[in-house]
XYZ file of C-alpha atoms in Angstrom:
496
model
C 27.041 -7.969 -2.660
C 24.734 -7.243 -5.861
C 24.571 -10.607 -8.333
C 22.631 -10.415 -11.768
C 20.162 -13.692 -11.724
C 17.826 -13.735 -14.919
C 16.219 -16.955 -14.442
C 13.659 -16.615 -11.498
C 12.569 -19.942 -11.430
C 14.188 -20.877 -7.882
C 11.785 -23.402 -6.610
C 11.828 -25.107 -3.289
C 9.322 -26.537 -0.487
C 9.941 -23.667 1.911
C 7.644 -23.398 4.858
C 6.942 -26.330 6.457
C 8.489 -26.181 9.792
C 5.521 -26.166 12.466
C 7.204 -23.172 14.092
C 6.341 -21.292 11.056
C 2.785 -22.781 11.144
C 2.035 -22.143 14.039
C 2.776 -18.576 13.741
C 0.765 -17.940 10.626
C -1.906 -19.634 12.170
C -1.809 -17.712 15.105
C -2.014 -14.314 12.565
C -5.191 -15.735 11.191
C -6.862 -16.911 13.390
C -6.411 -13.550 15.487
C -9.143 -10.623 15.784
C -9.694 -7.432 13.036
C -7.318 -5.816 15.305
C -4.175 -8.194 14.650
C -4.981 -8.413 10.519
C -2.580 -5.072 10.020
C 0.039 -5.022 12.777
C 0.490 -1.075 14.607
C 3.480 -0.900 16.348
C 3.114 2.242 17.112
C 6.189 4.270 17.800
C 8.516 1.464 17.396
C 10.939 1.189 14.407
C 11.282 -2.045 14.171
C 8.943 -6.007 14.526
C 10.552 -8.829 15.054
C 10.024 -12.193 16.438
C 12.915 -14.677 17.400
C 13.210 -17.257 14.959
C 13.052 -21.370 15.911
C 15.794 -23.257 15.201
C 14.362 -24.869 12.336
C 13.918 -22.033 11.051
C 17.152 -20.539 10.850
C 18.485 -23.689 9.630
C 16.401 -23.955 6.699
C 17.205 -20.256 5.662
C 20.532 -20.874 6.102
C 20.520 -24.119 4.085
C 18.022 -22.425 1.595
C 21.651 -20.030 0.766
C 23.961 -22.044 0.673
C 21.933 -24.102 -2.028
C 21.661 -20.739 -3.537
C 17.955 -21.342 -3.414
C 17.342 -17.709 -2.311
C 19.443 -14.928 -2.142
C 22.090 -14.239 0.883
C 21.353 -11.595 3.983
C 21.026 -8.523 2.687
C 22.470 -9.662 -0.756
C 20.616 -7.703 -3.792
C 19.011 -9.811 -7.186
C 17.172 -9.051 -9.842
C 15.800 -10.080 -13.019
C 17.912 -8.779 -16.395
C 15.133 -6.242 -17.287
C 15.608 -3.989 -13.797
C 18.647 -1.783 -12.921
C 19.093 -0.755 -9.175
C 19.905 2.948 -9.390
C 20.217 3.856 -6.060
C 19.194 3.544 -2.030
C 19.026 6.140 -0.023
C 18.945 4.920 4.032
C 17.072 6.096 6.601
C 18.577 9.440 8.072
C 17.106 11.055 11.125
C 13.571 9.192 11.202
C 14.299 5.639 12.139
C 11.213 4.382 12.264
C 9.430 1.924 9.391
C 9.103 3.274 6.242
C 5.638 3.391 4.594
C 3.820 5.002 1.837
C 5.265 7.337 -0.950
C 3.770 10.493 -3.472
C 5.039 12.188 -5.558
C 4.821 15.918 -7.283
C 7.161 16.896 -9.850
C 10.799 16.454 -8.946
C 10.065 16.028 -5.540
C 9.212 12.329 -3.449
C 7.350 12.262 -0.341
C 8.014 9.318 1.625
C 6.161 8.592 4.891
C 7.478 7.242 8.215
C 6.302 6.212 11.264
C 8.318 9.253 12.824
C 6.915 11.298 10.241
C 8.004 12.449 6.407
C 11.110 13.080 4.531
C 10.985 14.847 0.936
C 13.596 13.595 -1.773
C 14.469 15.820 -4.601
C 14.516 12.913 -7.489
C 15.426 15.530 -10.593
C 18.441 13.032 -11.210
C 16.700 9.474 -10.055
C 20.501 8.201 -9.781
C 21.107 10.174 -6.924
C 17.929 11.221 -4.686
C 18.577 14.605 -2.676
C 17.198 14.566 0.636
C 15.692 18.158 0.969
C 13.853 17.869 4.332
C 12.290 15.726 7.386
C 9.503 16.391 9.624
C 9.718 14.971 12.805
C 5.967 13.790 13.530
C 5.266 10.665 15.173
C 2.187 8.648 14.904
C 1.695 5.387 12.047
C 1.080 4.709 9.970
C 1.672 8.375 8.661
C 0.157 7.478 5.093
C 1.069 10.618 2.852
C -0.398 11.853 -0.137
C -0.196 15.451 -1.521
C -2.165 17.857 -3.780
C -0.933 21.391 -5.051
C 0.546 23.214 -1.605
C -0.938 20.976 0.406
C 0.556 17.346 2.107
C -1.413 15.224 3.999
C -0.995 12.732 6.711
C -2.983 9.702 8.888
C -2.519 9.471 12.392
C -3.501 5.886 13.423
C -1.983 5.851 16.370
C -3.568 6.943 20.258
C -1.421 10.048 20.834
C -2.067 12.399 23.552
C -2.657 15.262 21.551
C -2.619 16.738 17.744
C 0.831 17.780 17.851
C 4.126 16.837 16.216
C 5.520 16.360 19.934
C 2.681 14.288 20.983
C 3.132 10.637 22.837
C 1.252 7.825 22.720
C -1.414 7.353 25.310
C -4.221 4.690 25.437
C -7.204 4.735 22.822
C -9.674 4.533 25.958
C -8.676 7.969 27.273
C -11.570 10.180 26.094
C -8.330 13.029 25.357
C -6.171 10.608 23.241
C -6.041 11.845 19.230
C -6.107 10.034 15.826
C -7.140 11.402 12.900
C -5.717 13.219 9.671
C -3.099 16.109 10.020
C -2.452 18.631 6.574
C 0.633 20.575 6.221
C 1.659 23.683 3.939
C 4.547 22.350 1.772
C 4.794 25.627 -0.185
C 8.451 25.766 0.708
C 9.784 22.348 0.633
C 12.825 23.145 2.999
C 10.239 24.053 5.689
C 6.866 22.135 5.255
C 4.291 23.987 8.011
C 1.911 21.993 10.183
C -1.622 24.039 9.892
C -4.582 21.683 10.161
C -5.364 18.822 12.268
C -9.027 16.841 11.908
C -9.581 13.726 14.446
C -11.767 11.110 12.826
C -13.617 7.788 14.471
C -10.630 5.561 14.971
C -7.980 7.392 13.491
C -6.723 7.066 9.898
C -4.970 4.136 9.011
C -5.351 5.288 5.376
C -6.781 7.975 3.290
C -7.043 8.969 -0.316
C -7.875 12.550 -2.034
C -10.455 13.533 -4.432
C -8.922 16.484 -5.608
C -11.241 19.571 -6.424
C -10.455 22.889 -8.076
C -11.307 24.377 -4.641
C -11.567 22.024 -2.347
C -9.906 18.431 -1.311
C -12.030 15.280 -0.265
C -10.322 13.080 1.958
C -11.456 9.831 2.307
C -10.473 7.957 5.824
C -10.313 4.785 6.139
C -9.876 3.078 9.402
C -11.314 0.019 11.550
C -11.264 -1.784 14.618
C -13.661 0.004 16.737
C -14.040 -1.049 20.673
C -16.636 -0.670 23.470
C -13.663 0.534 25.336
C -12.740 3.187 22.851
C -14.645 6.688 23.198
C -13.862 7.643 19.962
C -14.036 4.782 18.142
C -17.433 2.347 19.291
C -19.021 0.031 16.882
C -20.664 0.193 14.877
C -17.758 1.134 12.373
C -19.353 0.561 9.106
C -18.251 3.356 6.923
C -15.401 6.280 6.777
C -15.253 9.552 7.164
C -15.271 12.134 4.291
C -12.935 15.301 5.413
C -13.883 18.846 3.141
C -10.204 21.036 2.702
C -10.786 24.134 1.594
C -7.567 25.174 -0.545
C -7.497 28.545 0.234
C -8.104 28.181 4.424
C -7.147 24.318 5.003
C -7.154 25.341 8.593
C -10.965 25.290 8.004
C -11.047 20.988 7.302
C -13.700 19.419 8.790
C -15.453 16.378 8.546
C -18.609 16.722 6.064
C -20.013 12.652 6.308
C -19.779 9.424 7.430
C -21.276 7.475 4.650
C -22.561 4.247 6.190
C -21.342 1.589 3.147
C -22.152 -1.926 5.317
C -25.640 -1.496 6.082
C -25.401 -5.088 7.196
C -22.861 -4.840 8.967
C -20.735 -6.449 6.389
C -18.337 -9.581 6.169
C -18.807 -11.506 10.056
C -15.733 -13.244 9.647
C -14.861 -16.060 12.097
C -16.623 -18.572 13.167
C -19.463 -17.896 10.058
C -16.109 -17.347 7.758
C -13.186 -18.980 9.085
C -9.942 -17.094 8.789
C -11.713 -13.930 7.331
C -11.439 -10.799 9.162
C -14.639 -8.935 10.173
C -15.114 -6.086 8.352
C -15.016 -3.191 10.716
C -14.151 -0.403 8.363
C -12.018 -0.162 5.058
C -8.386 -0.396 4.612
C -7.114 1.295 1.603
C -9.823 3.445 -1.051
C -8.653 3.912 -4.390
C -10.155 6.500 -6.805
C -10.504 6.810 -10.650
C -11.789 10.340 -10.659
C -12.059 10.755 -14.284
C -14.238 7.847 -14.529
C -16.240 9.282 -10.927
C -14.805 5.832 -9.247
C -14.051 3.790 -6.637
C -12.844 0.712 -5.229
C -12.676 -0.117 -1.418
C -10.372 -2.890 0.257
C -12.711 -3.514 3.066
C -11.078 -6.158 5.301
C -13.146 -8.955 4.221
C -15.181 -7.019 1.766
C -14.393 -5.826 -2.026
C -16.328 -2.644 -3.237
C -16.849 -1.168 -6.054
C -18.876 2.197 -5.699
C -19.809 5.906 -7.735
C -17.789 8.935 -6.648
C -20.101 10.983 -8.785
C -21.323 12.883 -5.395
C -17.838 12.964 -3.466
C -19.270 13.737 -0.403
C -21.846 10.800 -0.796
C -20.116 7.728 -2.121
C -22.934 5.211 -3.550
C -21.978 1.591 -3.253
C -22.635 -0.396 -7.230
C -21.435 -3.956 -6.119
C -19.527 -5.702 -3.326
C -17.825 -9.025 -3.428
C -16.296 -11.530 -0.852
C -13.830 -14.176 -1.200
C -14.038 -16.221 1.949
C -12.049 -19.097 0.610
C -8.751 -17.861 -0.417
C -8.766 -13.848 1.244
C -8.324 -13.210 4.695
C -7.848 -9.503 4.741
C -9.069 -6.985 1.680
C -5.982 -4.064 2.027
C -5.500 -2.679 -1.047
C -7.000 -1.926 -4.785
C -5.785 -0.954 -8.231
C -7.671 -0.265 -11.613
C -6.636 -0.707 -15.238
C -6.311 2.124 -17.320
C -9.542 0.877 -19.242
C -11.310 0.444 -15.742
C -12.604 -2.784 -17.303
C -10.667 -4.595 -14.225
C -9.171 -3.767 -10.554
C -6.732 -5.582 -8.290
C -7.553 -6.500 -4.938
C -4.092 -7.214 -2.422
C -5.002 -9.204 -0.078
C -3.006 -9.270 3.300
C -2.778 -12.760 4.304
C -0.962 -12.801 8.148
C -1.563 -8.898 8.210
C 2.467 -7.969 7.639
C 3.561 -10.227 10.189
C 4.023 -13.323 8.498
C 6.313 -15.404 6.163
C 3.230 -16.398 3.744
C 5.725 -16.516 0.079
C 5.849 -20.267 0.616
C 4.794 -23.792 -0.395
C 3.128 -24.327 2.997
C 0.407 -21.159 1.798
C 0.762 -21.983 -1.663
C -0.451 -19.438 -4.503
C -3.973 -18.801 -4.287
C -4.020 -17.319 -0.408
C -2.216 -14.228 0.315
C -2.151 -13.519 -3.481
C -3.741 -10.557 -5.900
C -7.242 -11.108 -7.055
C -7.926 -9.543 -10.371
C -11.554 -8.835 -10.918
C -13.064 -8.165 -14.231
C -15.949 -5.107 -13.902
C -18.629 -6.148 -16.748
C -22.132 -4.740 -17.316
C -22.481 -0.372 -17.105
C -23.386 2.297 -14.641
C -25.100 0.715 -11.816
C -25.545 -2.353 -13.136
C -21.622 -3.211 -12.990
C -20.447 -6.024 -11.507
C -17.270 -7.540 -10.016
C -16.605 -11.039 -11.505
C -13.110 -12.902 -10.284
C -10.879 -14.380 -12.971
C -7.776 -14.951 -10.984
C -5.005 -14.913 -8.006
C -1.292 -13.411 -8.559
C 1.610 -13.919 -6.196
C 5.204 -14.177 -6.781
C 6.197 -17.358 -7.088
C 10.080 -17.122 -5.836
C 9.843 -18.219 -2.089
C 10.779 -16.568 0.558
C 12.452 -17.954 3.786
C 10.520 -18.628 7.012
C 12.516 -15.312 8.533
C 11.076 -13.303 5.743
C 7.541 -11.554 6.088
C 6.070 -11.453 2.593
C 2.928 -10.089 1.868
C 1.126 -8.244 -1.134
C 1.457 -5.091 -0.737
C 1.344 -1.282 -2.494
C 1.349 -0.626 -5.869
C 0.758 0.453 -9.324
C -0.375 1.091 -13.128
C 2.818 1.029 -15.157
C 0.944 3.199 -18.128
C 1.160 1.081 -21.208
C -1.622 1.683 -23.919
C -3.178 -2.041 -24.570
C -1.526 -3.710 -21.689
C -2.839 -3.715 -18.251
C 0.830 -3.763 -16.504
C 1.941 -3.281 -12.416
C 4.557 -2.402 -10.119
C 4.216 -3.390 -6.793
C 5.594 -4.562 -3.317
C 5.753 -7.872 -1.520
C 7.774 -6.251 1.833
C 10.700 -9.453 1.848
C 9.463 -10.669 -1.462
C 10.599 -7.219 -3.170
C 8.928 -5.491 -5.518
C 7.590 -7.436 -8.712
C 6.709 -6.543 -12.250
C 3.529 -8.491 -13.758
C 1.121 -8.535 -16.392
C -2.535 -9.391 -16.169
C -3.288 -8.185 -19.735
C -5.097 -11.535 -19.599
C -6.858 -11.277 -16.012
C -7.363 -15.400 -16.550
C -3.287 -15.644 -16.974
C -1.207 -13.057 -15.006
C 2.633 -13.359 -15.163
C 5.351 -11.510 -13.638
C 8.111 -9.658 -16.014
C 10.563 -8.775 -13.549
C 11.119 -8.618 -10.061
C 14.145 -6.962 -7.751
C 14.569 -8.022 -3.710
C 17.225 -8.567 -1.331
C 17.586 -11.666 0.623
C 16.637 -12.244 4.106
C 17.318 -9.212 6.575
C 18.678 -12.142 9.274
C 18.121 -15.861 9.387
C 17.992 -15.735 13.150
C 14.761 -14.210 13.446
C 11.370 -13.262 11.513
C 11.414 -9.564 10.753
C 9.131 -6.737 9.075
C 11.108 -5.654 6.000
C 11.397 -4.964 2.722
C 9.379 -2.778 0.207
C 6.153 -1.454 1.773
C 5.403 0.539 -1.513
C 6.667 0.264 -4.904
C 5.408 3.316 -8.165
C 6.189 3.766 -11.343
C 6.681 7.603 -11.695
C 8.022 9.326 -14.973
C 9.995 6.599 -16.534
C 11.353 4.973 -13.218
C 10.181 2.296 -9.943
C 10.459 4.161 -6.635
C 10.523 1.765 -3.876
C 10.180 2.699 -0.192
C 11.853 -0.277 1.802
C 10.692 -0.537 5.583
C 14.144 -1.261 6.671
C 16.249 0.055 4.293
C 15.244 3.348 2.480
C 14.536 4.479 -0.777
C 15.502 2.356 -3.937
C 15.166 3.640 -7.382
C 14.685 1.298 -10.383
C 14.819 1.358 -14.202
C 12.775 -1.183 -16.040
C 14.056 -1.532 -19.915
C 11.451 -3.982 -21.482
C 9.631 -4.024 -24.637
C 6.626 -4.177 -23.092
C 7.183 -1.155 -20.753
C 9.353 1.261 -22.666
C 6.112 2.952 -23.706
C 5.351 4.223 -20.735
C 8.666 6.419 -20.333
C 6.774 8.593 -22.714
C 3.975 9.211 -19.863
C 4.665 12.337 -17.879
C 2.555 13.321 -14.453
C 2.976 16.730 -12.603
C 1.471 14.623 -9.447
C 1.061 11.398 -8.826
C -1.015 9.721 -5.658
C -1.281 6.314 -6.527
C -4.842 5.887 -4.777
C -5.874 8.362 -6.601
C -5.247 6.885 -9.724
C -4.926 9.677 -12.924
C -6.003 8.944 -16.231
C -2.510 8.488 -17.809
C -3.431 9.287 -21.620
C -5.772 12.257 -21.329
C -3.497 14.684 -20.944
């Protein structure tokens, strides 16, 4: 069922059953290790839902409050084009690039690449079997690259998981030759301390940076002790990527960085970084740290220099992602409040915790600063049995607005405005409703980009949906055309 609702201002006390309490407070309260859930080789995380719970999702329908299982809404701006399920990898869907007419969408079984030449019918054109999450993808000329953060038993496609405190077990980065699309070609694999939840590229004419980010480092773990205060900086060689290797470990928590609990209650350590994202035009960088915000020089890519760092130990429990303006006058912080395992879109949280923090970046060179203005977070709530989060995103390029796409997993994907970072607002929004009332389940858009005039959304459960956004305020940017777009590393979008 598809229904057509324009006015998003559905507003009801969801989320105060104590089952539902007790289960976020069990998230945060949890060690670095539980902040971003890694189930491994499984497709699917759920969690049997109380009976209070199910009854006041149920309820929450048939008052029309939210939308019905499954059932798909949207605000009068958006068109849904298309979905295209999940095919031969079943596991969750994660992160997506892109490249001219092609899609690259990542899975925790491995990659699939959509031909999106007509956006109102995606093309499947391959899928690479290659287990091991979170499978994070990005891609640059020939070359396609994806994190292994997952203990495997070896650096193969056909590897199986084995436990991080065998000395043999493998994480780390693996690159691929995707020359011919039909038949993408495994050729490098680098392992890096603790594996690679994440990474982003600094592309070169020659050569590819790869920055790694990963965390949770153990005594136990022989390839992945603490201290973990940095991440590794991988060199690809264009020509002979067989010949990646990693060239540093730049150290960028010297004091070991945020201590989290019991000195900051419901803050997670920082152990590593999350996410990096990359303005190389403007030489740089902002880090998602866990419970740290950076903002550092990529002038030297092999030797990122740290400018400022910022914590927020009131509202923020776990730094994941980050996101500049075109201007670079401002950047996004996500934080990911319950770590993508929790229903947090409610009144119980409220709209300051698990929301977007928009920084403004005032003063010059190394005298730039990160000063907070405000939180963002949808404010149409989500059911108890739906795990809402902030999540991916990005710049929809608009000259003189500052204007994003992004995800929410069960909360959908949302279109908002923080022109004026004191007053953000959303402008559209598209979800479905609740996957089941009967128990609490990872769904829903992991990733949401604007690409060449249209929202690509890669849904954990249910595949790839295409969007159209027709709105005065974003029409410009259909005239904005990229040959390649990773969205951590950002492009300048009007220097072209």
């Amino acid at each position: 069922m598809i229904s057509l609702r324009t006015n998003p201002a559905r507003r009801r006390r969801l989320g105060v059953v104590a089952a539902a309490a007790g289960l976020l407070a069990t998230l945060l309260t949890a060690g670095p290790a539980a902040a971003s859930p890694d189930p491994g080789d499984t497709s699917t995380a759920r969690t049997d839902a109380s009976t209070a719970q199910q009854a006041e999702a149920e309820a929450a329908i048939r008052n029309g409050e939210i939308p019905g299982v499954d059932e798909v809404v949207h605000s009068g701006n958006i068109t849904h084009l298309a979905n295209v399920p999940k095919d031969a990898l079943k596991g969750l869907n994660t992160d997506l690039a892109f490249q001219g007419k092609y899609a690259y969408a990542g899975n925790y079984d491995g990659f699939r690449i959509f031909d999106i030449s007509n956006p109102k019918s995606p093309r499947t054109v391959s899928q690479v079997l290659c287990p091991g999450s979170q499978n994070d993808i990005s891609v640059s000329g020939d070359l396609l690259f994806l994190s292994t953060d997952s203990s495997r038993s070896d650096d193969s496609c056909t590897s199986t998981t084995q436990p991080a405190t065998e000395k043999s077990s493998w994480e780390g980065m693996k690159v691929f030759d995707i020359s011919d699309k039909r038949n993408p070609k495994y050729v490098a694999a680098v392992e890096t301390a603790c594996g690679s939840h994440t990474h982003t590229l600094v592309p070169e004419r020659r050569n590819v940076y790869v920055y790694v980010s990963s965390y949770s480092p153990s005594e136990a773990f022989p390839d992945c002790r603490p201290p973990h205060d940095g991440i590794s900086v991988i060199k690809v060689p264009r020509s002979a990527p067989e010949k990646a290797a990693v060239v540093n470990f730049p150290v960028l928590f010297p004091d070991g960085g945020n201590p989290g609990a019991p000195t900051n209650p419901g803050v997670s350590r920082t152990t590593g970084c999350h996410d990096i994202t990359v303005l190389p035009s403007k030489d740089l960088a902002a880090g998602a740290c866990m419970g740290d915000g950076l903002l550092f020089s990529i002038e030297d890519p092999e030797n990122p220099r740290i400018i400022d760092r910022v914590q927020d130990n009131v509202n923020f429990a776990f730094w994941h992602s980050a996101t500049f303006n075109q201007k670079t006058d401002k950047v996004v912080f996500t934080d990911e409040l319950g770590g993508g395992g929790a229903a947090t879109c409610n009144d119980e949280v409220g709209p300051d915790r698990g929301a977007n923090g928009i920084y403004d970046i005032v003063g010059r060179g190394d005298h730039r600063k990160l000063v907070f203005r405000s939180y963002f977070k949808i404010d149409r709530p989500q059911a108890d049995t739906e795990v809402c989060v902030a999540h991916n995103g990005s710049i929809i390029p608009v000259k003189g607005r500052d204007l994003m796409v992004q995800a929410w997993y069960q909360g959908g994907v949302s279109v908002w405005d923080f022109t004026d970072s004191s007053r953000p607002k959303e402008i559209g929004y598209f979800e479905r409703g609740p996957v089941t009332t009967d128990a609490v389940t990872t769904a829903g858009p992991w990733s949401a980009y604007y690409y060449n005039g249209y929202i690509y959304s890669n849904d954990i459960a249910k595949g790839l949906d295409v969007l159209k956004i027709d709105d005065r305020r974003t029409d410009p940017a259909k005239r904005v055309r990229l040959d390649e777009l990773n969205v951590q590393t950002q492009p300048d979008y009007f220097d072209r």
